[in-house]
PDB file of N, CA and C in Angstrom:
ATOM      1  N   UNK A  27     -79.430 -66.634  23.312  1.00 59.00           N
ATOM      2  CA  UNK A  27     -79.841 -65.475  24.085  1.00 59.00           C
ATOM      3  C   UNK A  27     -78.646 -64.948  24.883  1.00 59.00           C
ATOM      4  N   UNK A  28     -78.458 -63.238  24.559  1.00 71.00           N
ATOM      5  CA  UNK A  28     -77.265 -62.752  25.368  1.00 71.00           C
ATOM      6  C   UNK A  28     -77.710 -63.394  27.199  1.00 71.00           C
ATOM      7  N   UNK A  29     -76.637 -63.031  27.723  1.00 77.00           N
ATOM      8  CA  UNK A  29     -76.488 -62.822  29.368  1.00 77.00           C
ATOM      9  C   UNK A  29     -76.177 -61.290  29.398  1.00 77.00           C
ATOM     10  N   UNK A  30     -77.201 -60.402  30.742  1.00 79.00           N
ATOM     11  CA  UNK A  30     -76.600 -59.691  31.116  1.00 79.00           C
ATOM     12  C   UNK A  30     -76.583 -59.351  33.045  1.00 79.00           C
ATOM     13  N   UNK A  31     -75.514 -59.498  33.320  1.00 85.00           N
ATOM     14  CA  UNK A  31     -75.265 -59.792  34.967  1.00 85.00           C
ATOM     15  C   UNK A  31     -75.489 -58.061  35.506  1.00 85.00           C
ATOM     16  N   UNK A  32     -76.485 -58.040  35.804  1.00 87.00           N
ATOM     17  CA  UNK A  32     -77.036 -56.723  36.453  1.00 87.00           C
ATOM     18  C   UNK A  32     -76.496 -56.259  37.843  1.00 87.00           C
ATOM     19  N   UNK A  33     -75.589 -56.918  38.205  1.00 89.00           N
ATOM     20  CA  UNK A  33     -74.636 -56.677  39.538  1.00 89.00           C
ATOM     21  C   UNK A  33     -73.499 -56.744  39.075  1.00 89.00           C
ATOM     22  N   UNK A  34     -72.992 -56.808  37.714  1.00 92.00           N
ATOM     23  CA  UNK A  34     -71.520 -56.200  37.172  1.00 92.00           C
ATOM     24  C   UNK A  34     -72.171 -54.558  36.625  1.00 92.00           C
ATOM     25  N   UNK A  35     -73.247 -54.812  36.077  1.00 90.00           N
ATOM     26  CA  UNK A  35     -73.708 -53.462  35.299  1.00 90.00           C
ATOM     27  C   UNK A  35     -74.187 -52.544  36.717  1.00 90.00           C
ATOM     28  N   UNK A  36     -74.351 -52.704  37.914  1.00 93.00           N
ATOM     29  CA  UNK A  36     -74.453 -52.214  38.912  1.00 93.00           C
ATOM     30  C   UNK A  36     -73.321 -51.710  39.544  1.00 93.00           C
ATOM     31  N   UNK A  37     -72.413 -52.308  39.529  1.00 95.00           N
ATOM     32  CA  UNK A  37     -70.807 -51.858  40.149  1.00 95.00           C
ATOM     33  C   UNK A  37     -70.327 -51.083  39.561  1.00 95.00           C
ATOM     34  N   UNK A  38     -70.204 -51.481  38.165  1.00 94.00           N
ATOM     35  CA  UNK A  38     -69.343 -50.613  36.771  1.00 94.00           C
ATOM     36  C   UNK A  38     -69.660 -49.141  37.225  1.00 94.00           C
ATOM     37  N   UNK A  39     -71.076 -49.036  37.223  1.00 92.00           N
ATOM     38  CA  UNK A  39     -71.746 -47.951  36.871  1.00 92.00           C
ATOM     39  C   UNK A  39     -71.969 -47.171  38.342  1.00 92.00           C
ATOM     40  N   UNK A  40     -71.767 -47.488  39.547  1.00 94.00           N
ATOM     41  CA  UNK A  40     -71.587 -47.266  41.095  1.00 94.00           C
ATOM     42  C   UNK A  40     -70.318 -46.435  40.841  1.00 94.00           C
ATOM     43  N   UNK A  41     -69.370 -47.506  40.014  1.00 95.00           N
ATOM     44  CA  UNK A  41     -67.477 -46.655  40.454  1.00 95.00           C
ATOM     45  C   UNK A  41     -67.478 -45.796  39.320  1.00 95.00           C
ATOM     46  N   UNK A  42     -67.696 -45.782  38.537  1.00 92.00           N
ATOM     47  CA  UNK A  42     -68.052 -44.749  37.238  1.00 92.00           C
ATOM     48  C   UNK A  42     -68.731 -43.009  38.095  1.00 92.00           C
ATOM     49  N   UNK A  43     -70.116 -43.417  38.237  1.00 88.00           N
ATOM     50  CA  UNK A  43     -70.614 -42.297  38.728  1.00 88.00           C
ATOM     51  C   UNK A  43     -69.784 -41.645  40.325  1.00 88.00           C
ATOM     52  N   UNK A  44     -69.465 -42.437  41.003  1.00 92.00           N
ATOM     53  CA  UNK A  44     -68.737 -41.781  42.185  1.00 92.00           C
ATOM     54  C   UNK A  44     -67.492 -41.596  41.708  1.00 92.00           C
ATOM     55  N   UNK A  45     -66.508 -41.953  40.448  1.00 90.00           N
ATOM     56  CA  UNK A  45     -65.596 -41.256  40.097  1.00 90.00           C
ATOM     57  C   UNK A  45     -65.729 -40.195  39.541  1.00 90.00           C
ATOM     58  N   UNK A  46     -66.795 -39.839  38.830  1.00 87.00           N
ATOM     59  CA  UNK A  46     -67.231 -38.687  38.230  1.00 87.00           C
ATOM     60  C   UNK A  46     -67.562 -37.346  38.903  1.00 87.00           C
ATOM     61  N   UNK A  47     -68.630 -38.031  40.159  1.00 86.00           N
ATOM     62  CA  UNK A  47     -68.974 -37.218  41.443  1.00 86.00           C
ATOM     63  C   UNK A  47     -67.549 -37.151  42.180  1.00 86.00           C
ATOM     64  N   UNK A  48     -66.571 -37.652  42.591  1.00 89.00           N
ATOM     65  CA  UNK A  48     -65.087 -36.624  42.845  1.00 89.00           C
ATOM     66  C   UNK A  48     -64.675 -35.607  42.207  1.00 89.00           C
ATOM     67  N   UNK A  49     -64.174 -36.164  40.505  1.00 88.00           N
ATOM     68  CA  UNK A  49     -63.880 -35.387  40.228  1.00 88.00           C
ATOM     69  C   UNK A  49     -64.299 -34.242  39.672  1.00 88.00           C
ATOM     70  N   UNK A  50     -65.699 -33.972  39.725  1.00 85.00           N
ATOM     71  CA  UNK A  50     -67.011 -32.823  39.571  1.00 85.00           C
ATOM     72  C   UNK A  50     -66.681 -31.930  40.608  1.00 85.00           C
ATOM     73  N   UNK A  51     -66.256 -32.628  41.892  1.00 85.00           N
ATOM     74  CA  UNK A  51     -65.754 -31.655  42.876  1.00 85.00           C
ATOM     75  C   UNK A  51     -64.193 -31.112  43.238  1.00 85.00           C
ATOM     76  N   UNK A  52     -63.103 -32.193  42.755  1.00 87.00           N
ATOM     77  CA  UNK A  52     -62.081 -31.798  42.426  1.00 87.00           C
ATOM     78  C   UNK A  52     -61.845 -30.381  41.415  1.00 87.00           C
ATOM     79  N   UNK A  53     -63.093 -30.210  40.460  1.00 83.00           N
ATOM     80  CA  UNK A  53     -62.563 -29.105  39.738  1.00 83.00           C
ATOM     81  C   UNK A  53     -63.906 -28.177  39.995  1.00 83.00           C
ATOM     82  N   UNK A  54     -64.221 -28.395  40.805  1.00 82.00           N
ATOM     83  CA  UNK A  54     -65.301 -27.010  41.418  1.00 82.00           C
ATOM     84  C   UNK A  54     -64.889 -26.372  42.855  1.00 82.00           C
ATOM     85  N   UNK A  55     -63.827 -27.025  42.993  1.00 84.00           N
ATOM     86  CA  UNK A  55     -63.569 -26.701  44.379  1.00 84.00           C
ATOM     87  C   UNK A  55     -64.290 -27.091  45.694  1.00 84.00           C
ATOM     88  N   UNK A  56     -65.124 -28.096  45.351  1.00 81.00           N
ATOM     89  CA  UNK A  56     -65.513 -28.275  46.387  1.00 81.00           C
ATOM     90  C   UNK A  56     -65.712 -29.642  46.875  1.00 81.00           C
ATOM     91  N   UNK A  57     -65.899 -30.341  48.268  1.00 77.00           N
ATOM     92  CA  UNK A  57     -66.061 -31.431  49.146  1.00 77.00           C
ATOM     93  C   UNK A  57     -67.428 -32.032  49.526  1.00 77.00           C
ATOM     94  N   UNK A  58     -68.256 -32.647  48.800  1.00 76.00           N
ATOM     95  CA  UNK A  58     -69.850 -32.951  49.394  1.00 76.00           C
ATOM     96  C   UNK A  58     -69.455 -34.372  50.321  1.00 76.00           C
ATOM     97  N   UNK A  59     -69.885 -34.605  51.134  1.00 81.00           N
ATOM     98  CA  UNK A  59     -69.882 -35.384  51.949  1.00 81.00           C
ATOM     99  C   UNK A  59     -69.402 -36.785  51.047  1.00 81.00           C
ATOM    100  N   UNK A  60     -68.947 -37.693  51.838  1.00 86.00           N
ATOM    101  CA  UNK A  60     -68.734 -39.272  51.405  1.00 86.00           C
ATOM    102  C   UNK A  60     -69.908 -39.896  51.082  1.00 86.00           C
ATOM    103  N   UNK A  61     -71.210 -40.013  51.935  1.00 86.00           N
ATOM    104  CA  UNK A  61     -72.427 -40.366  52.147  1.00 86.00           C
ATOM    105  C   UNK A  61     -73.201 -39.744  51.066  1.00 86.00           C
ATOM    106  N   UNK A  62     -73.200 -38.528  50.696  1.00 84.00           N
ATOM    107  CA  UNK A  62     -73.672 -37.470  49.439  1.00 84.00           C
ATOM    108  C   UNK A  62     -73.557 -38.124  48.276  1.00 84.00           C
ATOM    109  N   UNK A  63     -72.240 -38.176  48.210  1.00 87.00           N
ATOM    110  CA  UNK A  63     -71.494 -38.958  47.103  1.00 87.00           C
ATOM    111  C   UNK A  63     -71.875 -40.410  46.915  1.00 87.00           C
ATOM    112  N   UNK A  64     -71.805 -41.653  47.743  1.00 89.00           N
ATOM    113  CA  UNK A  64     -72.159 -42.228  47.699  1.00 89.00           C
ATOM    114  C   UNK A  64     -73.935 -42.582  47.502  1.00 89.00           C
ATOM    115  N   UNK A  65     -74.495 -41.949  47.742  1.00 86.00           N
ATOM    116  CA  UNK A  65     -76.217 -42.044  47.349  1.00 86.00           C
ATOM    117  C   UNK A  65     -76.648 -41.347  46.276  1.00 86.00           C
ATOM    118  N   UNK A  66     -75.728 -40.780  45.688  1.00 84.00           N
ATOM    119  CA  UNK A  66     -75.940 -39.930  44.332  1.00 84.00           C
ATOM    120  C   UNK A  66     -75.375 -41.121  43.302  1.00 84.00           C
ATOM    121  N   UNK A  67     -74.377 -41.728  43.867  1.00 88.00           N
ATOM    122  CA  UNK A  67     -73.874 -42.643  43.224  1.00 88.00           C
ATOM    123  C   UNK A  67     -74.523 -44.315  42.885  1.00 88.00           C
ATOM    124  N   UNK A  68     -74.843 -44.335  43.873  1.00 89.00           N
ATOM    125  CA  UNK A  68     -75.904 -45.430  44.040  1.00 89.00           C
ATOM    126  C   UNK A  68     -77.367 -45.703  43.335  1.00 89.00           C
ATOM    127  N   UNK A  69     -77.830 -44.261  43.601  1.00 83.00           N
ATOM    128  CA  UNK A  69     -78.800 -43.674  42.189  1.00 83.00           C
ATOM    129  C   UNK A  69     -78.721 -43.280  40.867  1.00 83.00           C
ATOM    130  N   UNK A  70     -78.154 -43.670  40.517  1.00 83.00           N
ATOM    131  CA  UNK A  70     -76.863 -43.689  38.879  1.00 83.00           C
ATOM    132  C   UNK A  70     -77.710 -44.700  38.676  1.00 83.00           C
ATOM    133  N   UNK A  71     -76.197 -45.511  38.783  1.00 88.00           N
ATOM    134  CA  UNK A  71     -76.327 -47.189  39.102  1.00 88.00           C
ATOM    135  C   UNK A  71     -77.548 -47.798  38.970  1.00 88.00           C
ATOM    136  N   UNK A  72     -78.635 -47.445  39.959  1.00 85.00           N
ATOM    137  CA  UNK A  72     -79.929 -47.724  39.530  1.00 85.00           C
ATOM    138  C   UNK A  72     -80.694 -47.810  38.708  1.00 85.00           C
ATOM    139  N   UNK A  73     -80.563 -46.029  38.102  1.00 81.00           N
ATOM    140  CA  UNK A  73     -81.107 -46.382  36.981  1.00 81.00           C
ATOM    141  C   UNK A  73     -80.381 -46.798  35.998  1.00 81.00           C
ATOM    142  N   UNK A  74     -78.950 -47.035  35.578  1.00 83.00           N
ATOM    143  CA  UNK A  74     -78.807 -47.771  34.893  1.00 83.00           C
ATOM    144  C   UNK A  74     -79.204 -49.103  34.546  1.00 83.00           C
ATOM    145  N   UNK A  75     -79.159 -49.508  35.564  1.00 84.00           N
ATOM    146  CA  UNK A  75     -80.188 -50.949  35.875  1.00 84.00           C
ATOM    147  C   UNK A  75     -80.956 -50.885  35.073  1.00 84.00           C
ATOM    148  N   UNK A  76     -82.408 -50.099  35.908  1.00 80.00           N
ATOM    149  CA  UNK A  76     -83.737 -49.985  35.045  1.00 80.00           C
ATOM    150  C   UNK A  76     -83.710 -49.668  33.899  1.00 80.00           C
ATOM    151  N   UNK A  77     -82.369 -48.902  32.959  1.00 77.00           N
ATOM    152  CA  UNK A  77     -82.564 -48.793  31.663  1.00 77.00           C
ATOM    153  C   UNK A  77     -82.321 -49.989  31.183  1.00 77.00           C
ATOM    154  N   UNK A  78     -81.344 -50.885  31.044  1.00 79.00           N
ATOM    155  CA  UNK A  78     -80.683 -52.062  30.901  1.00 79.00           C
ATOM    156  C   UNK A  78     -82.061 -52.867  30.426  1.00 79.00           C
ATOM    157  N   UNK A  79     -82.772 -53.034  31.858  1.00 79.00           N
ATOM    158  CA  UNK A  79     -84.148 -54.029  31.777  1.00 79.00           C
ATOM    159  C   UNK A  79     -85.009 -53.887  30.992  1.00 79.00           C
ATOM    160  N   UNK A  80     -85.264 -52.475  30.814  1.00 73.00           N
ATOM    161  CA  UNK A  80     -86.149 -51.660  29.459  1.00 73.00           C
ATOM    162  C   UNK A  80     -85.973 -52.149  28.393  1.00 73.00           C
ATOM    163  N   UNK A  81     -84.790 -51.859  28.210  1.00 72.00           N
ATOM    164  CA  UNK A  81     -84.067 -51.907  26.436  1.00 72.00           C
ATOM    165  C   UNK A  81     -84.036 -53.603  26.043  1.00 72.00           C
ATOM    166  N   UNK A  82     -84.320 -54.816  27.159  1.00 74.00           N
ATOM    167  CA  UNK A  82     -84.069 -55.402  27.083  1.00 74.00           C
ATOM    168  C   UNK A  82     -84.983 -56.413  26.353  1.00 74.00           C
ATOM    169  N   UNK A  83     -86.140 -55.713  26.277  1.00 70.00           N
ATOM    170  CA  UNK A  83     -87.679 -57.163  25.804  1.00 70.00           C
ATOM    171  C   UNK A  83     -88.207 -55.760  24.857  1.00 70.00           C
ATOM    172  N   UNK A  84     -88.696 -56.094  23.639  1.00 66.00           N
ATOM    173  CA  UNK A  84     -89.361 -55.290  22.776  1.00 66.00           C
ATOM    174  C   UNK A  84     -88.833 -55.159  21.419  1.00 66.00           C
ATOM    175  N   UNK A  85     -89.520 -54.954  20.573  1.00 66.00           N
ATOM    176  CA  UNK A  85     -89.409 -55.156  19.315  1.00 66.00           C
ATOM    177  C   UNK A  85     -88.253 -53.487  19.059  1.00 66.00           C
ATOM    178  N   UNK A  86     -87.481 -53.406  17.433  1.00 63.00           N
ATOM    179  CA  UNK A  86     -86.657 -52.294  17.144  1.00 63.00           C
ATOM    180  C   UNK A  86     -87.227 -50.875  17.762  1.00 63.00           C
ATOM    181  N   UNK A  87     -88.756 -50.971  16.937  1.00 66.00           N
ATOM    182  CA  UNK A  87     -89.701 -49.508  17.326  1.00 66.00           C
ATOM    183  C   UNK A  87     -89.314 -49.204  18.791  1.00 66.00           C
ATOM    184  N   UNK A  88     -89.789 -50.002  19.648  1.00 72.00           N
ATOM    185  CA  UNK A  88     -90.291 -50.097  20.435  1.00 72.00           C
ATOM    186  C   UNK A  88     -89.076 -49.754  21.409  1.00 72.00           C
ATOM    187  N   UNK A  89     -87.920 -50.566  20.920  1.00 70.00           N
ATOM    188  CA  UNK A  89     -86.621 -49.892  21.523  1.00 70.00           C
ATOM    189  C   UNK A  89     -86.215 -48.746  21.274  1.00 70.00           C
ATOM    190  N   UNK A  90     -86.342 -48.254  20.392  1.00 74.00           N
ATOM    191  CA  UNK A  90     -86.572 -46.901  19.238  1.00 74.00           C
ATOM    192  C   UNK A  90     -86.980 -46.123  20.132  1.00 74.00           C
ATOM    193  N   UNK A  91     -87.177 -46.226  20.883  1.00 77.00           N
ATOM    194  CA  UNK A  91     -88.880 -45.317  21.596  1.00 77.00           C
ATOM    195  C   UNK A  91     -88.004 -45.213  23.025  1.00 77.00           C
ATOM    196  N   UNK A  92     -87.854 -46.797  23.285  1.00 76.00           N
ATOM    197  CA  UNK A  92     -87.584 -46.846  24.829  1.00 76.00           C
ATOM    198  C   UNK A  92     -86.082 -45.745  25.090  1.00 76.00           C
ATOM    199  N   UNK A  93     -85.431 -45.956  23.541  1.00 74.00           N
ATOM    200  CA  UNK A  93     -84.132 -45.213  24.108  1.00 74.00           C
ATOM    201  C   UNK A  93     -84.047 -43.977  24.141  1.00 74.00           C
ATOM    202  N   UNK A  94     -84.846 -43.293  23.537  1.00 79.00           N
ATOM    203  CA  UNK A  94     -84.993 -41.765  23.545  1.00 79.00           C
ATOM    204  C   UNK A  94     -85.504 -41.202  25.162  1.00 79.00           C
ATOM    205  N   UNK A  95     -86.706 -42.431  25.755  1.00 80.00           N
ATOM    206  CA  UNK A  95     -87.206 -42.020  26.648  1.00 80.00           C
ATOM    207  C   UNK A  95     -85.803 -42.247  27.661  1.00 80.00           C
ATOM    208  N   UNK A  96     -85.226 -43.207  27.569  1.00 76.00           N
ATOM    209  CA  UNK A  96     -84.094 -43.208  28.819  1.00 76.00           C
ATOM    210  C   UNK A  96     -83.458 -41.945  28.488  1.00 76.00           C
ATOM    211  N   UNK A  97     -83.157 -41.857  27.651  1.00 77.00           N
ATOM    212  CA  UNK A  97     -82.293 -40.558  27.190  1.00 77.00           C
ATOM    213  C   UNK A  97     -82.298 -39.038  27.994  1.00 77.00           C
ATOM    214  N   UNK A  98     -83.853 -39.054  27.880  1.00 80.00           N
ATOM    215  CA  UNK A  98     -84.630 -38.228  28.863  1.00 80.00           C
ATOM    216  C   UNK A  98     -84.259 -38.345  30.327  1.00 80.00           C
ATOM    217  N   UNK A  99     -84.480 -39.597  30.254  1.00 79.00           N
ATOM    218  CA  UNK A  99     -84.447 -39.938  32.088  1.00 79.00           C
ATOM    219  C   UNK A  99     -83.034 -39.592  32.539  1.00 79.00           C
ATOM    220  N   UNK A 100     -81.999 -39.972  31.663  1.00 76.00           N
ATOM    221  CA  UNK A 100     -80.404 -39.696  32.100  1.00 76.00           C
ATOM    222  C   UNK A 100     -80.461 -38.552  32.028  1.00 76.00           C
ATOM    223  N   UNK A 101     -80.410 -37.664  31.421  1.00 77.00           N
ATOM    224  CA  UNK A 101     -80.275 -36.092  31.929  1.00 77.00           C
ATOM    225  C   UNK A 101     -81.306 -35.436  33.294  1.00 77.00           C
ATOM    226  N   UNK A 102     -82.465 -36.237  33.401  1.00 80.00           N
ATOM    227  CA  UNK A 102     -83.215 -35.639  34.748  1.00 80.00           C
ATOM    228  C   UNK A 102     -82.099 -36.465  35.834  1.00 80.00           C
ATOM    229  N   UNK A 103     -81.654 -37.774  35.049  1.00 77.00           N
ATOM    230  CA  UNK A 103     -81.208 -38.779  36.746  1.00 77.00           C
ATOM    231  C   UNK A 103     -79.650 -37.762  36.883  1.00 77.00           C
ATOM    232  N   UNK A 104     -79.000 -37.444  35.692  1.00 77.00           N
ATOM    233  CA  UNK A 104     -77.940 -36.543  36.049  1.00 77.00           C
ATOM    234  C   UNK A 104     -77.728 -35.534  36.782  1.00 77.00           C
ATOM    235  N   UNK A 105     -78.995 -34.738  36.687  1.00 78.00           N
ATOM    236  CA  UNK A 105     -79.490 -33.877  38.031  1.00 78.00           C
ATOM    237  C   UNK A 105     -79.715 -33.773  39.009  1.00 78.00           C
ATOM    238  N   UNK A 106     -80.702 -35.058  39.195  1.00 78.00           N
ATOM    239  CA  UNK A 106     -81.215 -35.797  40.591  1.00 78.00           C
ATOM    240  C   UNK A 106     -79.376 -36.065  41.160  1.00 78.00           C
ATOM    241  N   UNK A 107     -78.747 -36.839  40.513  1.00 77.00           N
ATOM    242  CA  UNK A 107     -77.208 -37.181  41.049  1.00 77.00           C
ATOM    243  C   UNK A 107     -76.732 -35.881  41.527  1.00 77.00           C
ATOM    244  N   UNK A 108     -76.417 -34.726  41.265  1.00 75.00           N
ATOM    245  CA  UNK A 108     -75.885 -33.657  40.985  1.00 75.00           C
ATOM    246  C   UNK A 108     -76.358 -33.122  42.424  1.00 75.00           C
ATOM    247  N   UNK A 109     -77.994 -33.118  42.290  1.00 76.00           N
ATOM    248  CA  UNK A 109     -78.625 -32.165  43.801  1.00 76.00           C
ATOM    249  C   UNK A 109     -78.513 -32.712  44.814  1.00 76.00           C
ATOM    250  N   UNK A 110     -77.993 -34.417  44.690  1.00 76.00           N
ATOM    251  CA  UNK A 110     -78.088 -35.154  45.914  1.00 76.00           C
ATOM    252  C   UNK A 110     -76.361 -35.217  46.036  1.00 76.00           C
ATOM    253  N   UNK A 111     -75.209 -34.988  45.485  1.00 76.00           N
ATOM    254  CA  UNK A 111     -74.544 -34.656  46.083  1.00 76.00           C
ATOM    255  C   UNK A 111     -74.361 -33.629  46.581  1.00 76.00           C
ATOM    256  N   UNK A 112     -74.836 -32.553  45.810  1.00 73.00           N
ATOM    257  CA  UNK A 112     -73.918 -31.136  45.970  1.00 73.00           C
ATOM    258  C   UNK A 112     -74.861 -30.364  46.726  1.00 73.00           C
ATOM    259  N   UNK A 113     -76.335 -30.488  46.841  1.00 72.00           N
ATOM    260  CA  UNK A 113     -77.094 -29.304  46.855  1.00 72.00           C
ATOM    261  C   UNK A 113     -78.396 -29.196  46.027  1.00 72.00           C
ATOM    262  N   UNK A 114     -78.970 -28.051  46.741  1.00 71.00           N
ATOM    263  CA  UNK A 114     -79.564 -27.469  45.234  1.00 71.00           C
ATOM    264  C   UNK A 114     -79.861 -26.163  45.913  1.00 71.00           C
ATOM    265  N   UNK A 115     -78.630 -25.207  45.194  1.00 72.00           N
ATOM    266  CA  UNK A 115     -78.623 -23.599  45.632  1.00 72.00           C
ATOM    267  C   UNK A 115     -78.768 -23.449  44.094  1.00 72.00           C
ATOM    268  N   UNK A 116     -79.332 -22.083  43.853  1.00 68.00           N
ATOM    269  CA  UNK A 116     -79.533 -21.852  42.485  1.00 68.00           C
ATOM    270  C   UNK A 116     -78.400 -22.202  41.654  1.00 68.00           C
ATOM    271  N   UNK A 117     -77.687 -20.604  42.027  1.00 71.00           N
ATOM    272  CA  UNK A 117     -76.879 -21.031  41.158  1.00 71.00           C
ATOM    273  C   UNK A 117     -75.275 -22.013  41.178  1.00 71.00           C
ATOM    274  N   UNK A 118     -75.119 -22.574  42.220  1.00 77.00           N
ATOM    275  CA  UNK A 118     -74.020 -23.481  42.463  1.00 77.00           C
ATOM    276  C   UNK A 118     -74.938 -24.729  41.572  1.00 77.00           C
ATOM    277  N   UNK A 119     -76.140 -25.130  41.868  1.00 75.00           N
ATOM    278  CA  UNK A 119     -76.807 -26.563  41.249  1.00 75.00           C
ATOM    279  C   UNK A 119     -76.494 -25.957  39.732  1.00 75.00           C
ATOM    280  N   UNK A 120     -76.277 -24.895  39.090  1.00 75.00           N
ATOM    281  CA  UNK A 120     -76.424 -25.100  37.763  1.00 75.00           C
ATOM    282  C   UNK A 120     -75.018 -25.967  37.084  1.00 75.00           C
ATOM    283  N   UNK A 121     -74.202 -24.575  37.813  1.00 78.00           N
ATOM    284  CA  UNK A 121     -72.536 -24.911  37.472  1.00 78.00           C
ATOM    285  C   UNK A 121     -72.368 -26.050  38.172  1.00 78.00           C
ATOM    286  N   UNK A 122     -72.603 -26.732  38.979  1.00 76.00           N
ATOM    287  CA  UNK A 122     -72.323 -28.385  38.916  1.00 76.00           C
ATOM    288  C   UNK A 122     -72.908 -29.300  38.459  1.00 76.00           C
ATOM    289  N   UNK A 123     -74.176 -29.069  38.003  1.00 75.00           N
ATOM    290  CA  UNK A 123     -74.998 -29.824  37.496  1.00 75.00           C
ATOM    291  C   UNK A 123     -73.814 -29.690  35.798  1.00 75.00           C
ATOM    292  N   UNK A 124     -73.196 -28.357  35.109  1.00 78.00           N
ATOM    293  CA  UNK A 124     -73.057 -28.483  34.096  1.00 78.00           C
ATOM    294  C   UNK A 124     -71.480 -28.962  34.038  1.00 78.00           C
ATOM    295  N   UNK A 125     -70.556 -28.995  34.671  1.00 80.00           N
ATOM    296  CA  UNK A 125     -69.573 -29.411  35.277  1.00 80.00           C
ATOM    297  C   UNK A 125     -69.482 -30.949  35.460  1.00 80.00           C
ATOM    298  N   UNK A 126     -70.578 -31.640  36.074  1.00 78.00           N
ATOM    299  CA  UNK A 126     -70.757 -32.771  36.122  1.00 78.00           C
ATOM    300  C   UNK A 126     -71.118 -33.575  34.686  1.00 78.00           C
ATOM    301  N   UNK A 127     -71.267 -32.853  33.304  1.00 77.00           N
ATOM    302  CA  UNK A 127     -71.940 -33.042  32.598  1.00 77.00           C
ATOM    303  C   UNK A 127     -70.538 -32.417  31.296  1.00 77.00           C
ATOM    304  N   UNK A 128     -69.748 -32.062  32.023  1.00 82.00           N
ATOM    305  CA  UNK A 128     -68.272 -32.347  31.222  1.00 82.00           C
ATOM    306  C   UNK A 128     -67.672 -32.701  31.757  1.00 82.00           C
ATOM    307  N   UNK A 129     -67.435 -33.111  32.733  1.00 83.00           N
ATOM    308  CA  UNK A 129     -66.745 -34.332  33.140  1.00 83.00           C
ATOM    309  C   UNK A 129     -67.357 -35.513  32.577  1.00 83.00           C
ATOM    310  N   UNK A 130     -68.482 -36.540  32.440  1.00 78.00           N
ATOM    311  CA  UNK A 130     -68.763 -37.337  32.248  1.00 78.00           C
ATOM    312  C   UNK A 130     -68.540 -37.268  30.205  1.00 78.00           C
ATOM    313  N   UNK A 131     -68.678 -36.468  29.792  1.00 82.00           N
ATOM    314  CA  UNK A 131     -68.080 -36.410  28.543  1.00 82.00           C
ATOM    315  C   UNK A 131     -66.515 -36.474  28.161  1.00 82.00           C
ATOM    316  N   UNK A 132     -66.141 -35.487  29.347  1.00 81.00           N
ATOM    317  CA  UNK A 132     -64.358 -36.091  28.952  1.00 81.00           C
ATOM    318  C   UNK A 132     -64.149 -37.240  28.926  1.00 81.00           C
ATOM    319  N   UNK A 133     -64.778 -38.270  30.314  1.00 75.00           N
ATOM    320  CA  UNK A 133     -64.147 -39.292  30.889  1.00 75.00           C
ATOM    321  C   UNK A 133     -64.997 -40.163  29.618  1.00 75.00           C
TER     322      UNK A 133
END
């Protein structure tokens, strides 16, 4: 049976998303708070977690299933990240929401 240490997959994914959330604002021009950043970041992380645990007990189907639904969930949790750093003004939440969403593809 694999090991998986859910407080390495918690960190990884903490410095991942708050590097992402900089540089989302490095090329939008703009500064959301440290605290912003950090709880947007923290809520990543999380659910990475909870996907981790998902994917983790269940037959192929069944993972089949589970991963599409995370799939789902990462683009709403990408948002949720997005409004809890930056905002949510119309149209600034779009262009960072989509900004945030090439950055995490470059990187």
């Amino acid at each position: 049976m694999k090991s998986i240490y859910l407080d390495l997959v918690f960190f990884v994914n903490f410095l991942m998303d708050y590097l992402l959330l900089y540089l989302t604002g490095l090329f939008r021009h703009t500064k959301p708070k440290r605290g912003r950043r950090f709880a947007a970041a923290v809520c990543g992380a999380l659910c990475t977690c909870v996907s981790v645990l998902m994917l983790m007990h269940g037959s192929f189907l069944q993972g089949f299933l589970k991963s599409i639904f995370i799939v789902c969930l990462v683009v709403i949790f990408a948002a949720v990240i997005t409004a809890v750093a930056y905002g949510v003004k119309k149209t600034a939440f779009l262009i960072n929401y989509l900004t945030f969403l090439a950055v995490t593809f470059v990187m």
